[in-house]
Short mmCIF file of C-alpha atoms in Angstrom, two decimals:
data_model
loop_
_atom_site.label_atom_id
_atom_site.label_comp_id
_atom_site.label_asym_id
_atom_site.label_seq_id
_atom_site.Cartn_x
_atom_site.Cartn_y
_atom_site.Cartn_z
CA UNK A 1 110.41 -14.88 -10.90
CA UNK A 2 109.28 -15.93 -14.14
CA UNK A 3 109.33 -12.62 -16.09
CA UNK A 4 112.59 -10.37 -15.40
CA UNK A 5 111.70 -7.16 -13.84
CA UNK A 6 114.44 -4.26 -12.67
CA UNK A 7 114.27 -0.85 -11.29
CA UNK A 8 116.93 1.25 -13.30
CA UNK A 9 119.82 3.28 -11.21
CA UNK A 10 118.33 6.36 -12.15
CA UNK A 11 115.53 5.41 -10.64
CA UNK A 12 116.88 4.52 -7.38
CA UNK A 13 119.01 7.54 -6.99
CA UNK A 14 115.24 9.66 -7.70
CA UNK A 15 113.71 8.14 -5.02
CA UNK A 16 115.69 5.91 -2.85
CA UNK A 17 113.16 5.20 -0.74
CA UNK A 18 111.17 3.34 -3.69
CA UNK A 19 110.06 -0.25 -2.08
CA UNK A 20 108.10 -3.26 -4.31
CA UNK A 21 106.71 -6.38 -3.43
CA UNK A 22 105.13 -8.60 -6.65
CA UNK A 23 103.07 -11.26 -7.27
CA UNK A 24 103.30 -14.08 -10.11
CA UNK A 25 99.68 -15.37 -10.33
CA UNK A 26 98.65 -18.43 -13.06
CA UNK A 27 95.48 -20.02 -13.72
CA UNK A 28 93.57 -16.35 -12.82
CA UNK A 29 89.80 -16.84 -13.07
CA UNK A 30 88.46 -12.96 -14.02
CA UNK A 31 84.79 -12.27 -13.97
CA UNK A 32 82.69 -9.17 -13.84
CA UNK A 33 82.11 -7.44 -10.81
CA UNK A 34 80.28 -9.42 -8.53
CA UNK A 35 78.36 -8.37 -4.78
CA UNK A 36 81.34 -9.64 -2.99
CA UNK A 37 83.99 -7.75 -4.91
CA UNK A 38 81.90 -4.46 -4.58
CA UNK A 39 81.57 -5.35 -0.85
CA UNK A 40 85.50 -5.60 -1.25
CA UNK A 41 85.55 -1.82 -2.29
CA UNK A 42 82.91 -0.71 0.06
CA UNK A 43 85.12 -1.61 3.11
CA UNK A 44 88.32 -0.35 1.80
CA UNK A 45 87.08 2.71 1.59
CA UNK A 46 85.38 2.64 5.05
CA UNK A 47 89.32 1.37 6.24
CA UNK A 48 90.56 4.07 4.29
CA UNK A 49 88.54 7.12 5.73
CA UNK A 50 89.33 5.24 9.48
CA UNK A 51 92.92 5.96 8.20
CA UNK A 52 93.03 9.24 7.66
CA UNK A 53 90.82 10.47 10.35
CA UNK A 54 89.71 13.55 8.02
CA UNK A 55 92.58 14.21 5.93
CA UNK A 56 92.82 14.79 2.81
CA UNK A 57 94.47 11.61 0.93
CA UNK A 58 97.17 13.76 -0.14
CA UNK A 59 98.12 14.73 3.46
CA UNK A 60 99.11 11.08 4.37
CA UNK A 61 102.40 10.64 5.12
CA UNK A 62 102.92 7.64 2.59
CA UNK A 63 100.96 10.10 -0.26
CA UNK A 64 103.64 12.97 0.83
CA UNK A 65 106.71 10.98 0.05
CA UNK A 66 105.34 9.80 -3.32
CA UNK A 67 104.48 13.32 -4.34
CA UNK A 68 107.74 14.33 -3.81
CA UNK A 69 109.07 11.77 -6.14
CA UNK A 70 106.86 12.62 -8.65
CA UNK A 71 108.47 16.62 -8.18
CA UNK A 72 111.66 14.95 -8.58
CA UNK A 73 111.16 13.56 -11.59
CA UNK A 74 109.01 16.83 -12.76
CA UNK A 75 105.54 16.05 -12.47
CA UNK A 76 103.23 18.13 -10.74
CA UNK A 77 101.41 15.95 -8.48
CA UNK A 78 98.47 17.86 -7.67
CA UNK A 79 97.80 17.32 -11.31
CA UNK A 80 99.19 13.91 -12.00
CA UNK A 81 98.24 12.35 -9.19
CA UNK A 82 100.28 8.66 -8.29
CA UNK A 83 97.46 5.81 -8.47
CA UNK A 84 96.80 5.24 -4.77
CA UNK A 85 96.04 8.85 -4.18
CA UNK A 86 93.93 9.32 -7.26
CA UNK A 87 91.57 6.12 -6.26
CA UNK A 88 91.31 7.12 -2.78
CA UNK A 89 89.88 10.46 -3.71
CA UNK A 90 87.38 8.24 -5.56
CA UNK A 91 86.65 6.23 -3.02
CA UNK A 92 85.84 9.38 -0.50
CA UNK A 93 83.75 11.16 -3.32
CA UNK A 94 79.48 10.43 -3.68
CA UNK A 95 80.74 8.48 -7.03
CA UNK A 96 82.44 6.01 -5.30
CA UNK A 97 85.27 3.84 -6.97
CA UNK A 98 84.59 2.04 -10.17
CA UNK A 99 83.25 -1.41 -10.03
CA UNK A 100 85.37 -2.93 -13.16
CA UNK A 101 86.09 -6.51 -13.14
CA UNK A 102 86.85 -8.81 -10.11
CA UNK A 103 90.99 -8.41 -10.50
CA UNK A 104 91.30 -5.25 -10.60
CA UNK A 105 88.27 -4.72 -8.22
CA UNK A 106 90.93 -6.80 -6.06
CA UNK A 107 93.70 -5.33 -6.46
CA UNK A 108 92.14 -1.56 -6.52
CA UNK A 109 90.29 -2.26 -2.69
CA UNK A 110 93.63 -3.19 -1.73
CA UNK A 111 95.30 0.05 -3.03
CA UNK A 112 92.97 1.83 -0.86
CA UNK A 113 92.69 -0.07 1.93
CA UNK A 114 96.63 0.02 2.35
CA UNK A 115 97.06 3.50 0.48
CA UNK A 116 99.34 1.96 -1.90
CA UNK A 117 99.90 2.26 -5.99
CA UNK A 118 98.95 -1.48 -7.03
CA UNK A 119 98.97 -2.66 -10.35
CA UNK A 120 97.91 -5.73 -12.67
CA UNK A 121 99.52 -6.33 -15.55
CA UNK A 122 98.69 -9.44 -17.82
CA UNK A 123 101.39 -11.60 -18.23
CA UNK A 124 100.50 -12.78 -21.56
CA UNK A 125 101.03 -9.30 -23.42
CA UNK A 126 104.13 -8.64 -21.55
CA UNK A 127 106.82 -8.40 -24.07
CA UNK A 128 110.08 -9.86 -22.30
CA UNK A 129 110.75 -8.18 -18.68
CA UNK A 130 109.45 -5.26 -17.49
CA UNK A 131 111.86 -2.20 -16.42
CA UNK A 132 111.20 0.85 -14.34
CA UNK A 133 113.43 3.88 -15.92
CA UNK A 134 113.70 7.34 -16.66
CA UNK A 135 112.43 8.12 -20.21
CA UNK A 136 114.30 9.44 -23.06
CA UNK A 137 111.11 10.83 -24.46
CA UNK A 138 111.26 8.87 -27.81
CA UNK A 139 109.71 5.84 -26.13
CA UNK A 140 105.78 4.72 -27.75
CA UNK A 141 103.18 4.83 -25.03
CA UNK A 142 99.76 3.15 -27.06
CA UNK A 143 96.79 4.31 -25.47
CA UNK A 144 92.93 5.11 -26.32
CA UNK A 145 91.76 8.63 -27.77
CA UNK A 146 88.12 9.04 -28.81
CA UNK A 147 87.49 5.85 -29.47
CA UNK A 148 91.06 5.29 -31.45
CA UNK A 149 94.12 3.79 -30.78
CA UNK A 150 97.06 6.54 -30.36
CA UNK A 151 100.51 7.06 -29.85
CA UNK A 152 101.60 9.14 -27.57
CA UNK A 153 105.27 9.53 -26.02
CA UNK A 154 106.54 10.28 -22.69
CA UNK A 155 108.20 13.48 -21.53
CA UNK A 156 112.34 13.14 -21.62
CA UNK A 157 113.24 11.95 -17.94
CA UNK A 158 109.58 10.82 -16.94
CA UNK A 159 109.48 7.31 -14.53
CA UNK A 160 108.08 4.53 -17.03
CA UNK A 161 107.27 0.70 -16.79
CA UNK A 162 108.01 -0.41 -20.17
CA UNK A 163 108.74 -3.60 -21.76
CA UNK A 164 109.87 -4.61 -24.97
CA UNK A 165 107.40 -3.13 -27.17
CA UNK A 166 106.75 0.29 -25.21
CA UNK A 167 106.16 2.25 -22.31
CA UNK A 168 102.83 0.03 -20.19
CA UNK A 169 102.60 3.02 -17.01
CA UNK A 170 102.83 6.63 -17.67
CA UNK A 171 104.26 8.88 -14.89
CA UNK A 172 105.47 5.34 -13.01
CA UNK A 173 102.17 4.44 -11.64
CA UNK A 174 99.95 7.43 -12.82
CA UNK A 175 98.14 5.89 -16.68
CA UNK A 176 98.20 2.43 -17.63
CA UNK A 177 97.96 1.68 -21.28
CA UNK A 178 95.54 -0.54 -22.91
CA UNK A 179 97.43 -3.36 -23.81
CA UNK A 180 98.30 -4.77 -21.25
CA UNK A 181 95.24 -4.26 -18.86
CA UNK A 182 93.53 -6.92 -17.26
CA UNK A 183 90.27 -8.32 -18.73
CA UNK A 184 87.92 -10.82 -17.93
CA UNK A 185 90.25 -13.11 -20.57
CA UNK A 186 93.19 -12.13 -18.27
CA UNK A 187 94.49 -16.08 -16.81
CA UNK A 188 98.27 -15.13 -16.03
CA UNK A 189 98.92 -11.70 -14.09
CA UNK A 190 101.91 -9.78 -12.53
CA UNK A 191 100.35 -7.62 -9.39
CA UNK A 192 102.88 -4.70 -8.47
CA UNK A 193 102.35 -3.07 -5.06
CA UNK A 194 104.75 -0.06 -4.81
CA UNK A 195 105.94 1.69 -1.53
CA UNK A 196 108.22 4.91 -0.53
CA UNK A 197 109.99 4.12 2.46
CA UNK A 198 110.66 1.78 5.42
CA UNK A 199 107.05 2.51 6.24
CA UNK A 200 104.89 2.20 3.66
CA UNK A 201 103.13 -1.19 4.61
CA UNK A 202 103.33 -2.82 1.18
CA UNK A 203 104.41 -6.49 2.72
CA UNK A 204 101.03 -6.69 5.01
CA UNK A 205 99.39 -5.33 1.32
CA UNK A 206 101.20 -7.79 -0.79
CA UNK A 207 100.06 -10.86 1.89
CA UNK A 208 96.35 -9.72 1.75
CA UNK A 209 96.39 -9.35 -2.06
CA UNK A 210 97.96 -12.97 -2.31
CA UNK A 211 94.93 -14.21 0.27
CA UNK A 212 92.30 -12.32 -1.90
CA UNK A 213 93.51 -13.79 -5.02
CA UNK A 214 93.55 -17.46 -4.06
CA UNK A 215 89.63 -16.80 -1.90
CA UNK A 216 88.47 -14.78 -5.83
CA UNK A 217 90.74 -17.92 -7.65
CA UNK A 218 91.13 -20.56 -5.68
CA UNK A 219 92.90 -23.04 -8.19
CA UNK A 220 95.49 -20.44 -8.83
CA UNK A 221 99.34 -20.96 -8.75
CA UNK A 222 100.55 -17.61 -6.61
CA UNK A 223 103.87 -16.79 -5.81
CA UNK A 224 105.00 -13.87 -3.73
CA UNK A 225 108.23 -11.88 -4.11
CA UNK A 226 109.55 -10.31 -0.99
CA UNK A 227 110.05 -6.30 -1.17
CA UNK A 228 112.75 -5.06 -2.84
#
């Protein structure tokens, strides 16, 4: 792997269970959303509602085991809700999910599909390697407010991506900050899908996000990173 990216002790003694599988892509070709990619979210929605066969997202077996991470760590995850369960409660609602750009249109049907957290994270405003960790509070988490850039800082013990320069994911997988978004400039991208336990299906999710990528940017150097 290119860029350096670890999962801190602390972490792993949280939530043991905690699973990743990543992909390195370069030469990314990002457009608006286009009729195929909203196509993309229409049927990952349809898969997901096949899925849970009239539960409620949080009732999922994979969506229990991530809540109770976030308890251990001392969010209240009917609140802060972990990525996957917060889009697929979008994706059931008259709303729909967001139709944003054709990445993260990508990588968002797959979250839902699968019902698992995936992220995209530019690769060229990544400052050194990225670390998953336990907060000491102090940390500088740069997001929007009204228009504005703010700081904001994470609560002492809260699970953070971070690199370098700051905290990039609130509440592990729950906010993502501005900077280092994808957007229709985006060329070079880190995808992160993230699993709790043996069963959480993020291999079959990481090989259909890798298939996507190449159909959406086919001249695209992709490398896949077994689960970890």
């Amino acid at each position: 792997m290119t860029i350096d990216l670890t999962v801190s002790d602390e972490v792993r003694a949280l939530a043991p269970g905690f699973t990743h599988v990543t992909i390195e892509a370069y030469g990314l070709v990002n457009t608006p959303s286009t009729d195929e990619t909203s196509a993309l979210l229409d049927e990952a929605a349809r898969r997901l509602a096949q899925r849970l066969e009239g539960r409620a997202p949080h009732e999922d077996p994979h969506m229990v085991a991530w809540r109770a991470a976030y308890t251990a760590f001392g969010a209240k995850p009917s609140r802060t809700r972990n990525s996957a369960e917060a889009l697929a409660k979008r994706a059931l609602a008259d709303g729909g999910l967001p139709r944003i750009n054709t990445l993260v249109d990508v990588y968002n049907a797959i979250s839902v599909a699968h019902l698992i957290p995936v992220g995209g994270e530019d690769l060229d405003h990544i400052k050194g390697g990225m670390r998953l960790l336990r907060a000491t509070g102090t940390e500088d988490f740069v997001t929007m407010a009204g228009g504005e850039q703010s700081v904001e800082h994470p609560d002492a013990g809260e699970v953070v991506w971070c690199d370098d320069e700051g905290v990039t994911c609130r509440r592990w997988n729950w906010r993502q900050g501005p900077r280092t978004r994808l957007t229709e400039e985006s060329v070079n991208a880190i995808f992160l899908l993230e699993g709790m336990g043996p069963d959480s299906g993020v291999e079959a999710a990481g090989a259909e996000l890798a298939e996507l990528l190449g159909k959406f940017s086919s001249g695209a150097r992709l490398t896949v990173h077994a689960p970890e």
